[in-house]
Coordinates of C-alpha atoms in Angstrom, one line a residue:
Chain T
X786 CA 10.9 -52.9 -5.6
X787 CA 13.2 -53.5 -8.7
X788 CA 15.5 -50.4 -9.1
X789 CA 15.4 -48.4 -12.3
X790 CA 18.1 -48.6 -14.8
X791 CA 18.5 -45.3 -16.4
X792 CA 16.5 -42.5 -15.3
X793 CA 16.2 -38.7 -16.9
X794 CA 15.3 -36.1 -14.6
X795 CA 14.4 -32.8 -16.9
X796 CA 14.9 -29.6 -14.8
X797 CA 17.5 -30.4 -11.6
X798 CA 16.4 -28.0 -9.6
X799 CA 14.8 -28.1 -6.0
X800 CA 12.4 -30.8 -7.1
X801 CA 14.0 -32.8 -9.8
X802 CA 17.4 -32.6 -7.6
X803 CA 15.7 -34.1 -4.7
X804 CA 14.0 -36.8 -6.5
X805 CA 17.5 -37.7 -8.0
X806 CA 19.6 -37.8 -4.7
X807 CA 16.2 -39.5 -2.8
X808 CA 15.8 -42.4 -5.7
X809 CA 19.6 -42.5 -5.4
X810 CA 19.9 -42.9 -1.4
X811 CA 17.4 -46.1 -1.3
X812 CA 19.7 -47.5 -4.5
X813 CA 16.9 -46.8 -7.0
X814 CA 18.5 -45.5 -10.0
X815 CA 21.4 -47.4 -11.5
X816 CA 22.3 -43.6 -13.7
X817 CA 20.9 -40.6 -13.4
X818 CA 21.2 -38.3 -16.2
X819 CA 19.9 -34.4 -16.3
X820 CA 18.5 -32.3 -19.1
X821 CA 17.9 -28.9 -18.6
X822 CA 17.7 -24.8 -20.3
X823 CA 20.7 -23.7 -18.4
X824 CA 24.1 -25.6 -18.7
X825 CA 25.8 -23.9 -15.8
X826 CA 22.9 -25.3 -13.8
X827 CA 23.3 -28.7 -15.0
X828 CA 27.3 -28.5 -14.7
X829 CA 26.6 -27.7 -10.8
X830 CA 24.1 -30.7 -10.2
X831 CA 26.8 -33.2 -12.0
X832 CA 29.3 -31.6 -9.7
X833 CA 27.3 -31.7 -6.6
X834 CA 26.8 -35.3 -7.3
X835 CA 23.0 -34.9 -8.2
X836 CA 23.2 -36.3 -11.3
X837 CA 25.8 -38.6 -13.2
X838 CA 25.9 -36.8 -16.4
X839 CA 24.1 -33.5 -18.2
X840 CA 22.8 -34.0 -21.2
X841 CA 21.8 -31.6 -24.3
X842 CA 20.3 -33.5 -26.8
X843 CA 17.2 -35.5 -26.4
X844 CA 18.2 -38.6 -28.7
X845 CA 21.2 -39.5 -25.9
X846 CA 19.1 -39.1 -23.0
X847 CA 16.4 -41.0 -23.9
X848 CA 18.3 -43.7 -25.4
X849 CA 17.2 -46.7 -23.2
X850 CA 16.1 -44.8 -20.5
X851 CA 13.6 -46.5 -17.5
X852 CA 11.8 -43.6 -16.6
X853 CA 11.8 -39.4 -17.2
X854 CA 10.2 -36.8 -14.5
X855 CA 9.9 -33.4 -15.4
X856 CA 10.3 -31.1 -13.2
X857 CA 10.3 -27.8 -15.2
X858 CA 7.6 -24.8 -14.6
X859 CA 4.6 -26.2 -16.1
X860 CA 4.5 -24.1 -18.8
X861 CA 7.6 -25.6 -20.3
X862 CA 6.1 -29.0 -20.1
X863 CA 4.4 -28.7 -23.6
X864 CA 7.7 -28.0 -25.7
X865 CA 9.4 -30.0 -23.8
X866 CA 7.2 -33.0 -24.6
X867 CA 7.5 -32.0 -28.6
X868 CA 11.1 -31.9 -28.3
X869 CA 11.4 -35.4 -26.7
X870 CA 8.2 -37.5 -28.7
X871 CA 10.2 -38.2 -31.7
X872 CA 13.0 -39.8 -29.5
X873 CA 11.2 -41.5 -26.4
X874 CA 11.5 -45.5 -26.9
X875 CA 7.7 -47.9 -26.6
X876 CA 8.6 -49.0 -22.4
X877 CA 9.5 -45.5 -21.2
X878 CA 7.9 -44.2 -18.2
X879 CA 7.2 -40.7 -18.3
X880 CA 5.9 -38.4 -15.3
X881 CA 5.9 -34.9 -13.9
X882 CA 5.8 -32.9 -10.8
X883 CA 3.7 -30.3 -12.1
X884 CA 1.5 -28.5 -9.6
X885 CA -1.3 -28.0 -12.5
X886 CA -2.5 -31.2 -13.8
X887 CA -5.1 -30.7 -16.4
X888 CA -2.9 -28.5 -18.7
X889 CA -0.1 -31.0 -18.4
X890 CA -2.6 -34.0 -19.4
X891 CA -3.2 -31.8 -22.0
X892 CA 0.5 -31.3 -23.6
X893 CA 1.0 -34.9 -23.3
X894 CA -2.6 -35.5 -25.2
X895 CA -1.1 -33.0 -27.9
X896 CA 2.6 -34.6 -28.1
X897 CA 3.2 -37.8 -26.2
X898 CA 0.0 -38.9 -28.1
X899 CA 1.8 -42.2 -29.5
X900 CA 2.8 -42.9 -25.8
X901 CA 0.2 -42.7 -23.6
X902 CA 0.1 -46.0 -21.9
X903 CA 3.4 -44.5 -20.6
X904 CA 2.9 -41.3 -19.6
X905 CA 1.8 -40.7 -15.9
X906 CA 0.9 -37.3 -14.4
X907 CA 1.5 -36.5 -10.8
X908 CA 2.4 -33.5 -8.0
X909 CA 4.3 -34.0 -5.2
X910 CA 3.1 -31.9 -2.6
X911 CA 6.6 -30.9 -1.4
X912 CA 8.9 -27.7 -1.3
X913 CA 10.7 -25.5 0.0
X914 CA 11.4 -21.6 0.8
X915 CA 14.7 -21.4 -1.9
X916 CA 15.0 -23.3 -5.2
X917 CA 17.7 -24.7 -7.7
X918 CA 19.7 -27.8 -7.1
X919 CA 21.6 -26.2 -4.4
X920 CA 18.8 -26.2 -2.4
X921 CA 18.2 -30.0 -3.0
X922 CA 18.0 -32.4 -0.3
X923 CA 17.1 -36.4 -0.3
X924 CA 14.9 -36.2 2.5
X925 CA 12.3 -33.5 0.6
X926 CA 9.8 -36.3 -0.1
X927 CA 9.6 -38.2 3.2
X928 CA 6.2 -38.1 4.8
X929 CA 5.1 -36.3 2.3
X930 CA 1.9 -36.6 -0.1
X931 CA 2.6 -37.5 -3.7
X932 CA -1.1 -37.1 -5.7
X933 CA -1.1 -39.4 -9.1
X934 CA -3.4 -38.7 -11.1
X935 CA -3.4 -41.6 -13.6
X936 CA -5.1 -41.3 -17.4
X937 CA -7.6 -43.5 -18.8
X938 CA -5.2 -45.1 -21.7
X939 CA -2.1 -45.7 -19.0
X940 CA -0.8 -49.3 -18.3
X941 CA -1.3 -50.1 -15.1
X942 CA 2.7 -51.5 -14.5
X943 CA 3.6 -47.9 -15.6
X944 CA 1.3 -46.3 -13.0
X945 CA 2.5 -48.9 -11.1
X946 CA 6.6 -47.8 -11.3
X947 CA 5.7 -44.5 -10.5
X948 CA 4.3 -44.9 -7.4
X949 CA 7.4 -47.2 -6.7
X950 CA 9.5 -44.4 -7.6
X951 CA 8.0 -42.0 -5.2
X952 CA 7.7 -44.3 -2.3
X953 CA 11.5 -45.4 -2.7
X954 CA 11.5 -41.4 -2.2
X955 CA 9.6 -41.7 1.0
X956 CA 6.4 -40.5 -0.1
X957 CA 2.4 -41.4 0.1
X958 CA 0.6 -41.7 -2.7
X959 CA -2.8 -40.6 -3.3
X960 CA -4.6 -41.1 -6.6
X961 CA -7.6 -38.3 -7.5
X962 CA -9.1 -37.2 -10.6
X963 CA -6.6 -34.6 -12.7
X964 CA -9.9 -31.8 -12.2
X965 CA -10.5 -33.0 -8.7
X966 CA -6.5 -31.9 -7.9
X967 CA -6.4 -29.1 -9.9
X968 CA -9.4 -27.7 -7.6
X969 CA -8.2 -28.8 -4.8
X970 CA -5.3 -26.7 -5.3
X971 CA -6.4 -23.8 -6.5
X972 CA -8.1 -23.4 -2.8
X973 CA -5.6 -24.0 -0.5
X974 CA -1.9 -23.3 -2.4
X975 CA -2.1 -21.4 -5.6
X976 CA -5.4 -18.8 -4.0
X977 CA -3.0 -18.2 -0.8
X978 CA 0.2 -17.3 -3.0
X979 CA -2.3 -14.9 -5.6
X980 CA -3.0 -12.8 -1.9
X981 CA 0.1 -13.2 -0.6
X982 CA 2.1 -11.7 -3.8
X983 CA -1.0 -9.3 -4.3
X984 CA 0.0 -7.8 -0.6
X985 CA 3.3 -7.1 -0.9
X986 CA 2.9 -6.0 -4.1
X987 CA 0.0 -3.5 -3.0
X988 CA 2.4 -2.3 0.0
X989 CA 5.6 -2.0 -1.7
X990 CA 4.0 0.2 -4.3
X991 CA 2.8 3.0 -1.4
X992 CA 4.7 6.0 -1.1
X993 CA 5.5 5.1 2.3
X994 CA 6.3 1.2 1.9
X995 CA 9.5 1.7 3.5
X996 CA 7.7 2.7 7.2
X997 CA 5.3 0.3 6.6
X998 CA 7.6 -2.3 6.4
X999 CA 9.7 -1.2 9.2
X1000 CA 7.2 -1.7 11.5
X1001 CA 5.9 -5.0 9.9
X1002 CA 6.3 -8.4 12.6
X1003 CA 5.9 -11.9 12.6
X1004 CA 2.1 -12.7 11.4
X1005 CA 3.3 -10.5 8.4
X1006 CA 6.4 -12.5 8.0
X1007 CA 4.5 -15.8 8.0
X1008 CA 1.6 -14.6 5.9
X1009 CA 3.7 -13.5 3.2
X1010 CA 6.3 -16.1 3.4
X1011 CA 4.9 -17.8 -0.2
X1012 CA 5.5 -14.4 -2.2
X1013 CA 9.2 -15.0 -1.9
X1014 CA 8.2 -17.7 -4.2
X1015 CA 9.9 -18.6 -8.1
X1016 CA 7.7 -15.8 -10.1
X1017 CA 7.7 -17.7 -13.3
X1018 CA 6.4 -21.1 -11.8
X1019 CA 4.1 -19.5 -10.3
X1020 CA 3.0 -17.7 -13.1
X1021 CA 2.7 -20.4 -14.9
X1022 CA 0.7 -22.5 -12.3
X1023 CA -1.8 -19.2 -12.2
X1024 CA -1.7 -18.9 -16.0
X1025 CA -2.6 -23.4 -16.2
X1026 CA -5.1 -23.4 -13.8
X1027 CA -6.1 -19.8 -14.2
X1028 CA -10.1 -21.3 -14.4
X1029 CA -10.1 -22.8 -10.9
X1030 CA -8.3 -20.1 -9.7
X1031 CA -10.7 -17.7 -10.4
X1032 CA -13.8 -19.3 -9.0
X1033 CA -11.7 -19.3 -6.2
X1034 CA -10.7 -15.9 -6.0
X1035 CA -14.5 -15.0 -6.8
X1036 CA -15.5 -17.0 -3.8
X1037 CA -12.3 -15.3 -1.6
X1038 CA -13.9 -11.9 -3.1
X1039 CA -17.5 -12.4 -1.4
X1040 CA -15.6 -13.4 1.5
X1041 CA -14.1 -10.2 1.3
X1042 CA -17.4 -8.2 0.9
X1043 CA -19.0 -9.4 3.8
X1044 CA -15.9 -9.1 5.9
X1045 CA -16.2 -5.5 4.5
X1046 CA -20.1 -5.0 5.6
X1047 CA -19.3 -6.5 8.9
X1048 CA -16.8 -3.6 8.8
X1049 CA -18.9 -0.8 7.4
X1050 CA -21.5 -1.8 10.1
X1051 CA -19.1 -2.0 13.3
X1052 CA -21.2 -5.6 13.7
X1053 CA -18.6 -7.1 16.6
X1054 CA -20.5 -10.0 17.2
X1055 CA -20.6 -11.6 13.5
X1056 CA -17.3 -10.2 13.0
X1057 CA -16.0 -12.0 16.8
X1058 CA -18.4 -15.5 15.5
X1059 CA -16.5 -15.5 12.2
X1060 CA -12.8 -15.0 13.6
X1061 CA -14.0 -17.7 16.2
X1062 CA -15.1 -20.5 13.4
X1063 CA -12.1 -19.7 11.4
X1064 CA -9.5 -19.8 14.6
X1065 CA -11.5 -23.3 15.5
X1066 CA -11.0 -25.1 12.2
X1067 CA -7.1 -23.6 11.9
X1068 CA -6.3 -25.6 15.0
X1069 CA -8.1 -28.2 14.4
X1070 CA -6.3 -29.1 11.0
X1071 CA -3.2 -27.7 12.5
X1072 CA -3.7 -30.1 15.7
X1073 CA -3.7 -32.9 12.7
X1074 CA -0.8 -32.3 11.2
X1075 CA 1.8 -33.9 13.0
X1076 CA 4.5 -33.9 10.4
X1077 CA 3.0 -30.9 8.6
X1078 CA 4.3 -31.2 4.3
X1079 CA 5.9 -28.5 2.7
X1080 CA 4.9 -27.5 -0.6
Chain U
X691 CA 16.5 4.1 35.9
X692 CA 14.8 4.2 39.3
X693 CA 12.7 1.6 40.0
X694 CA 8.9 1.4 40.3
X695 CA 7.2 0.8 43.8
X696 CA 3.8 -0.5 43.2
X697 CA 2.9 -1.3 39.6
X698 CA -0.8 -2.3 38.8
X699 CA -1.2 -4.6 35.5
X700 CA -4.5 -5.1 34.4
X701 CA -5.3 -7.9 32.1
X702 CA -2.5 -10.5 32.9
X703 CA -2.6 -12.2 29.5
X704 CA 0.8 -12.8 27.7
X705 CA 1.2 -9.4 27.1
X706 CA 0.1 -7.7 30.6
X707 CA 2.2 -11.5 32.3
X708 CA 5.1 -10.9 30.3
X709 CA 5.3 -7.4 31.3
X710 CA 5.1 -8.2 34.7
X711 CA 7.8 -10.6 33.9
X712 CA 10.0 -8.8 32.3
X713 CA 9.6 -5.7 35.0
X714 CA 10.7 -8.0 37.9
X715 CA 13.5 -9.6 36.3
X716 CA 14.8 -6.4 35.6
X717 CA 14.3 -5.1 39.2
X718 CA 12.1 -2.9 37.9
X719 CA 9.3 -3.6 40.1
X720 CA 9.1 -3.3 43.9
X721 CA 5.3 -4.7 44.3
X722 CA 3.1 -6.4 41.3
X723 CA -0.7 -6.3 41.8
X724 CA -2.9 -7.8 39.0
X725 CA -6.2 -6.9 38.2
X726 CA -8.6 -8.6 35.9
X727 CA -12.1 -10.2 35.1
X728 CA -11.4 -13.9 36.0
X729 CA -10.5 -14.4 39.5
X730 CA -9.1 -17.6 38.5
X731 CA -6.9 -16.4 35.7
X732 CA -5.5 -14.3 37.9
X733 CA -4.9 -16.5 41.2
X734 CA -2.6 -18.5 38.4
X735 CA -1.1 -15.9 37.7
X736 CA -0.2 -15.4 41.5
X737 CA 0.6 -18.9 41.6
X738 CA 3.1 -19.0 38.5
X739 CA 5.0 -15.6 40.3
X740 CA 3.6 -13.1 37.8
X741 CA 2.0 -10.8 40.2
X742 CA 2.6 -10.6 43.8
X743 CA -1.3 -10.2 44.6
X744 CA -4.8 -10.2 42.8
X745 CA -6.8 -7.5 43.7
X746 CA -10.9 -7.5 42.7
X747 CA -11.2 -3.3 44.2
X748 CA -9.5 -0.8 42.0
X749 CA -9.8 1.7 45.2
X750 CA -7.0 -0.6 46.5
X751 CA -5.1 -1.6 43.9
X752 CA -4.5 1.9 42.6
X753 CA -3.9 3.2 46.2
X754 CA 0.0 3.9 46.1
X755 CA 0.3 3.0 42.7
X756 CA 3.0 4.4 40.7
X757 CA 2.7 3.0 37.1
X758 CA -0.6 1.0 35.7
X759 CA -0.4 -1.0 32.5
X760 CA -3.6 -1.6 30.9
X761 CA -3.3 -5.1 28.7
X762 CA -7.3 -6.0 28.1
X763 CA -8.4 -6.3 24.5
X764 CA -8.8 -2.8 23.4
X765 CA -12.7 -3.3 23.1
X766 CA -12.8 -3.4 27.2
X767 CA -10.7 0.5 27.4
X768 CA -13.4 2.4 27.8
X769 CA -15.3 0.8 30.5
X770 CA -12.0 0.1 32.9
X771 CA -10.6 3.8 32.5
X772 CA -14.4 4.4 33.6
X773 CA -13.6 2.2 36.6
X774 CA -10.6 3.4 37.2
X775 CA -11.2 6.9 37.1
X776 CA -12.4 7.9 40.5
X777 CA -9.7 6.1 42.6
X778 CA -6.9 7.2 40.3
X779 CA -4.0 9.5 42.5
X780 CA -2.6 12.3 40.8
X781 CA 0.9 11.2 40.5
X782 CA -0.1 7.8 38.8
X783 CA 1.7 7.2 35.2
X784 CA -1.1 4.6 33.3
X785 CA -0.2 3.3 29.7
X786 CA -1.7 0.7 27.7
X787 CA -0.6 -1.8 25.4
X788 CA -3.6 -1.8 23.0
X789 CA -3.0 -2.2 19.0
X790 CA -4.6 1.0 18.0
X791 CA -4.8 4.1 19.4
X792 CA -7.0 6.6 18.5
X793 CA -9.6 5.1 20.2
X794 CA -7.7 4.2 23.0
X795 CA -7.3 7.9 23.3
X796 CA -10.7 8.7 23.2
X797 CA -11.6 6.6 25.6
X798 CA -8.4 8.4 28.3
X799 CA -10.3 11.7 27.1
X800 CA -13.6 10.7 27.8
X801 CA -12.9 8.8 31.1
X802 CA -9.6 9.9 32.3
X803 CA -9.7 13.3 31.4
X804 CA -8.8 15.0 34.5
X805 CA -5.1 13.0 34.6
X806 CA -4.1 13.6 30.9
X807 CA -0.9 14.1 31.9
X808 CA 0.2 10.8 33.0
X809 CA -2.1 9.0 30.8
X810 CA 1.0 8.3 27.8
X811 CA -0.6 5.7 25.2
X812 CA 2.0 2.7 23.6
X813 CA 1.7 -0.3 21.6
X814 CA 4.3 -3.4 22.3
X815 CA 4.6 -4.7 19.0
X816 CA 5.4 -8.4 20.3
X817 CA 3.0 -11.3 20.7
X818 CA 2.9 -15.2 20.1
X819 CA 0.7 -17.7 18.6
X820 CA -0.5 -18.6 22.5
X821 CA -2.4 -16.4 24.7
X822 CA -3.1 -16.4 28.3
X823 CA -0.5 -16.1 31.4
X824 CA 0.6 -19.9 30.8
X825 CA 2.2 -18.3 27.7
X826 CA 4.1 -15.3 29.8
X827 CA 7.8 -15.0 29.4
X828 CA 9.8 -11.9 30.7
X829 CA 12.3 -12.4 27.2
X830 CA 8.9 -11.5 25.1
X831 CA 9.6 -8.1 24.8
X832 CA 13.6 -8.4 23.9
X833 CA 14.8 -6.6 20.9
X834 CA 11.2 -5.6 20.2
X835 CA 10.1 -1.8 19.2
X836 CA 7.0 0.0 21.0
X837 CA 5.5 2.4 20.0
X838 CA 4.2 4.9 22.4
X839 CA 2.0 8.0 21.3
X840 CA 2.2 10.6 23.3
X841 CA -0.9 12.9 23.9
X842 CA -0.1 17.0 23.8
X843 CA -1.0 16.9 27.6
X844 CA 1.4 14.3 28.7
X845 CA 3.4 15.4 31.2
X846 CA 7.4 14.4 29.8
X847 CA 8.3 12.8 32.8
X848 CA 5.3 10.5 32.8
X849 CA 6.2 10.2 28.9
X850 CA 9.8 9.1 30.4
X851 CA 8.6 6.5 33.1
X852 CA 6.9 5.0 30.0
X853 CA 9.7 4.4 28.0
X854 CA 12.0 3.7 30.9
X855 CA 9.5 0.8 31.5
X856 CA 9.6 -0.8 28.3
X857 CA 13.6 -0.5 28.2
X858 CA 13.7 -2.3 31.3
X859 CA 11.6 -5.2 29.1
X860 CA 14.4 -4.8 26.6
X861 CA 12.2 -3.0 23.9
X862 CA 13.0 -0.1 21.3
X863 CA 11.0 2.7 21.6
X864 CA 8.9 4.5 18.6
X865 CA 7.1 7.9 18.8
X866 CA 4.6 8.1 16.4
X867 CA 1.5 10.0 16.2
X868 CA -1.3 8.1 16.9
X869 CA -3.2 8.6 13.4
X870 CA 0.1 7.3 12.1
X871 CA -0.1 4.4 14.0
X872 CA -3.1 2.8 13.1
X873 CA -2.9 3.6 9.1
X874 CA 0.6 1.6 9.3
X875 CA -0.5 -0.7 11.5
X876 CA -4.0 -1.1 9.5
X877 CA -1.7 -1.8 6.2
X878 CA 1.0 -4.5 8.3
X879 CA -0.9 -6.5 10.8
X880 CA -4.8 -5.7 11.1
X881 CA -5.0 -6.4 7.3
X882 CA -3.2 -9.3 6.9
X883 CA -5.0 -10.9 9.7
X884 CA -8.8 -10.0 8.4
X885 CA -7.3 -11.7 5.6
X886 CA -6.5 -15.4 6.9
X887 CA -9.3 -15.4 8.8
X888 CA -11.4 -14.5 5.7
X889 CA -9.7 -17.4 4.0
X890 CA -10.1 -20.0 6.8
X891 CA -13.4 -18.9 6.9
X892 CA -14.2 -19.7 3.0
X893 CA -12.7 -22.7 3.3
X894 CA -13.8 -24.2 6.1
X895 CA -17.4 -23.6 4.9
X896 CA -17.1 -25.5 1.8
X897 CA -19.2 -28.9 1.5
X898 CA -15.4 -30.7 0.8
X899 CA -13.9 -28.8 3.7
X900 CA -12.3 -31.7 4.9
X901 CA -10.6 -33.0 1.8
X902 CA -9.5 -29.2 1.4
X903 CA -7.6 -28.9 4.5
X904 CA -6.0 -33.1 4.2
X905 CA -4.4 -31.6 0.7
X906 CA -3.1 -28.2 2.6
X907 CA 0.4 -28.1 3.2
X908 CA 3.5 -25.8 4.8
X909 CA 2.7 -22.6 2.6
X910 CA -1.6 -22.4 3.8
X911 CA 0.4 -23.3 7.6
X912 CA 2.1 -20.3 7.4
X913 CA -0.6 -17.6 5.8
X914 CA -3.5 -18.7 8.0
X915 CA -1.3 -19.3 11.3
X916 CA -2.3 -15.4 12.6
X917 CA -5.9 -16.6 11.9
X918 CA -5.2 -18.9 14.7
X919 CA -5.1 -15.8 16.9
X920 CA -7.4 -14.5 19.6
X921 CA -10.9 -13.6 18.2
X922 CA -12.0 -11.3 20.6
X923 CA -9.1 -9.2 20.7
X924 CA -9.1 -9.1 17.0
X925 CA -13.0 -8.1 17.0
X926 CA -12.0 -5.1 19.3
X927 CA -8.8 -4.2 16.9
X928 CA -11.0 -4.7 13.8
X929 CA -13.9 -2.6 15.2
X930 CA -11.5 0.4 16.8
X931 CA -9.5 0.8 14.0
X932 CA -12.4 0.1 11.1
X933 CA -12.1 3.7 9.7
X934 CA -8.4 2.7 8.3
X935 CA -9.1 -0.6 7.9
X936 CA -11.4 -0.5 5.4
X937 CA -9.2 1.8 3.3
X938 CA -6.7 -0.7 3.4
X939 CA -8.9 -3.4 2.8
X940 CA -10.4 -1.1 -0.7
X941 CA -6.9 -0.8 -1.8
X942 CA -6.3 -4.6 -1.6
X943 CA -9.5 -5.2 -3.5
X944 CA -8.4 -3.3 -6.0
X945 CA -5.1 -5.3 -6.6
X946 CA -7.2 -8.0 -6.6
X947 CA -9.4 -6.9 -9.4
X948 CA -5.9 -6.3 -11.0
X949 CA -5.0 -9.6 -10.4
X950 CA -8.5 -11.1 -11.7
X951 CA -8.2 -9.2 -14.8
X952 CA -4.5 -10.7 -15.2
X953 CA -6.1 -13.9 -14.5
X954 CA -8.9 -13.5 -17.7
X955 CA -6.6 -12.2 -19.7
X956 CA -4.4 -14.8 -19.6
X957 CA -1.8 -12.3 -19.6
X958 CA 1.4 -14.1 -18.1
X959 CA 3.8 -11.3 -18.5
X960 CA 2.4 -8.7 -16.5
X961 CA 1.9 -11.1 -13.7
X962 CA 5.0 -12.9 -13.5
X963 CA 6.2 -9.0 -13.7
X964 CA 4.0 -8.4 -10.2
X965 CA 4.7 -11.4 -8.7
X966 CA 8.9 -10.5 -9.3
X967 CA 8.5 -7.3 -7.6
X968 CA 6.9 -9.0 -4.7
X969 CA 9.2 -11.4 -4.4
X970 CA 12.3 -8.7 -4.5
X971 CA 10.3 -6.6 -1.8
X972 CA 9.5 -9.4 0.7
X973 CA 13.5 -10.7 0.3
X974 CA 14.7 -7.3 0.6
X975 CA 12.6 -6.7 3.8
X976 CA 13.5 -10.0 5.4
X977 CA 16.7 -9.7 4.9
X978 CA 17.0 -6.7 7.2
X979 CA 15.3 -8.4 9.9
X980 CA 18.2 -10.1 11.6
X981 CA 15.9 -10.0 14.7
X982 CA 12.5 -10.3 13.1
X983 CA 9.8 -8.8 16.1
X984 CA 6.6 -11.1 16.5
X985 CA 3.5 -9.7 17.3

């Protein structure tokens, strides 16, 4: 793999700050150079080595660079691609690690229009518990699955650098359809984290949340690990994919009501057969994860 | 604390094994009989050390027995108090470990109702993702609170032995009434888990099931890992405790239809808002547990 020559990472947090010090750690980025809303932040990831320099204008950062990830909350993504267009240069890569696809596809389709052979969506499936660059580690990608989800009007070689740029992270790639991921995701990460907010929330508003909590253990503690998640990423991600998301939560609700009948009727034995199919397929998938990701 | 002569565990699982466990490390425990419906479960639990002797008669194993631990799935109460009943000796303390209560204590009333005084009901909250006595370990119950429930006709000595039992196992004790119990318990652990099953459930039904579950990552691991747990037992919790289950489970779906409005509305504010104060709630609460209790 040839290494890239100058590469913007926009947003050093968690994510961006990971892909910087993991492209850096298998020599794949001659200069690294940051963008972000919040100086301080930027300051820190140029101290801490993340990055070689912070930049705040567009024109300089851009000027001959290889290739840009975003890494903002998606819902920054659209004025962020206004603010670069007039200043991104014909051979340019540009990709994201938005965990909504369609709505990013469309901001590029709004203001990257002129560069579109260029532009190449994709989502690592990667994370952890705290955020910001000082949470940023080189290793966050390894094992883990990166999902491209290439347009119609890209250029193959630019798909093509993308994927080299994740793997040099340590990462598998796997190509779907931007409506297939956005689906996809919707049931099994951004559903869980809408129930898991919606419960402490629910809890923490009762006149007696502080008992309640006292005596809350372990299977709590796991099951609402994901609402100590960033609030306005994951607003955002609920907000871009809010039309997935609710079929799923439909489906989750009828779920819900027959769990509820089962209740109403004391029926053990659908209630036992249910918990039994669910506890079977759990440990089957968990039995397959070997090197489980993190998101 | 003086320590027991003969103590009678019935149902050596992980909880009633680790009891056991715990009881004889502390020299708590001069004589350990185990009683239970699988002869084979519990000649390995012989085997392993757990109990000093099986026993398939209750007229023996209660004969001369100073403390009896009931650890079946609660579902099962009834018909062993039943059993138990006419070989039962006056001075004989017997507490459970079941995960409600009020129907644990209507089963001692119906069935046990001539030795209400040494009849003190109390709920270990400790557990792990295994079951069975393979997953025993006498440091289960370290650090961990029970909650015991008292009846009005418990004898306080017997109410003593109780909690001089558990403190042996290194556990806090709680009194709480038991109506108490299973509303906060209802909120904390039973609703949570009816949840992840529920969610396994859906998914694992779905026609791309298996593409689902490839694309799930550390977050689904840890919300659905309680619906890895026993289905049974959870039938039995689910069914005793349905009254204030199904409260809790109306007060969810009503923050859900909050949410799903949210969600139609577009209306990004007000969530990020709810998803803020869910995130300060869970961080506040998990940062007091320096010694988080499993269940």
């Amino acid at each position: 793999m040839k290494p890239f020559g100058k590469v913007v990472v926009c947003g050093v947090g968690l994510i961006g700050g990971s892909f910087a010090l993991a492209l850096r750690q298998a020599g794949m980025a001659q200069r690294l150079v940051g963008v972000g809303r919040r100086p301080a932040s930027l300051e820190r990831a140029r101290v801490l080595g993340v990055i070689d320099e912070a930049c705040d204008d567009w024109a300089t950062a851009l000027a001959g660079a290889e290739l840009v990830l975003l890494a903002m909350p998606v819902g920054q993504m659209a004025a962020v691609m206004a603010a670069m267009a007039p200043h991104l240069e014909p051979g340019t890569v540009v990709t994201d690690a938005g965990s909504t696809k369609r709505d990013v596809i469309e901001a590029a389709y709004s203001h990257l229009d002129a560069r579109l052979t260029h532009v190449v969506p994709a989502h690592p499936i990667a994370g952890a518990e705290s955020s910001g660059v000082d949470a940023a580690f080189p290793a966050l990608y390894s094992g883990k699955k990166v999902v491209v989800t290439p347009l119609p009007e890209n250029d193959e070689g630019a798909v093509q650098r993308v994927c080299d740029a994740w793997e040099a992270c340590g990462a598998v790639i796997h190509r779907m359809s931007p409506r297939e991921h956005d689906r996809v995701f919707a049931a099994v990460s951004h559903l869980p984290h809408l129930l898991a907010f919606g419960l402490v929330h629910d809890l923490a508003g009762r006149a007696n949340a502080e008992q309640l909590f006292s005596y809350a253990a372990s299977g709590f503690r796991d099951f609402t690990r994901i609402a100590g998640s960033h609030p306005e990423m994951w607003r955002d991600i609920c907000i871009a994919n809010r039309q997935a998301l609710l079929g799923e939560l439909d489906q989750y609700l009828a779920e819900l009501a027959y769990l509820r009948a089962l209740l109403l009727a004391g029926d053990g034995t659908r209630l036992e057969h249910l918990f039994d199919e669910a506890r079977r397929a759990r440990n089957a998938w968990a039995e397959q994860q070997t090197n489980p990701v993190s998101e």
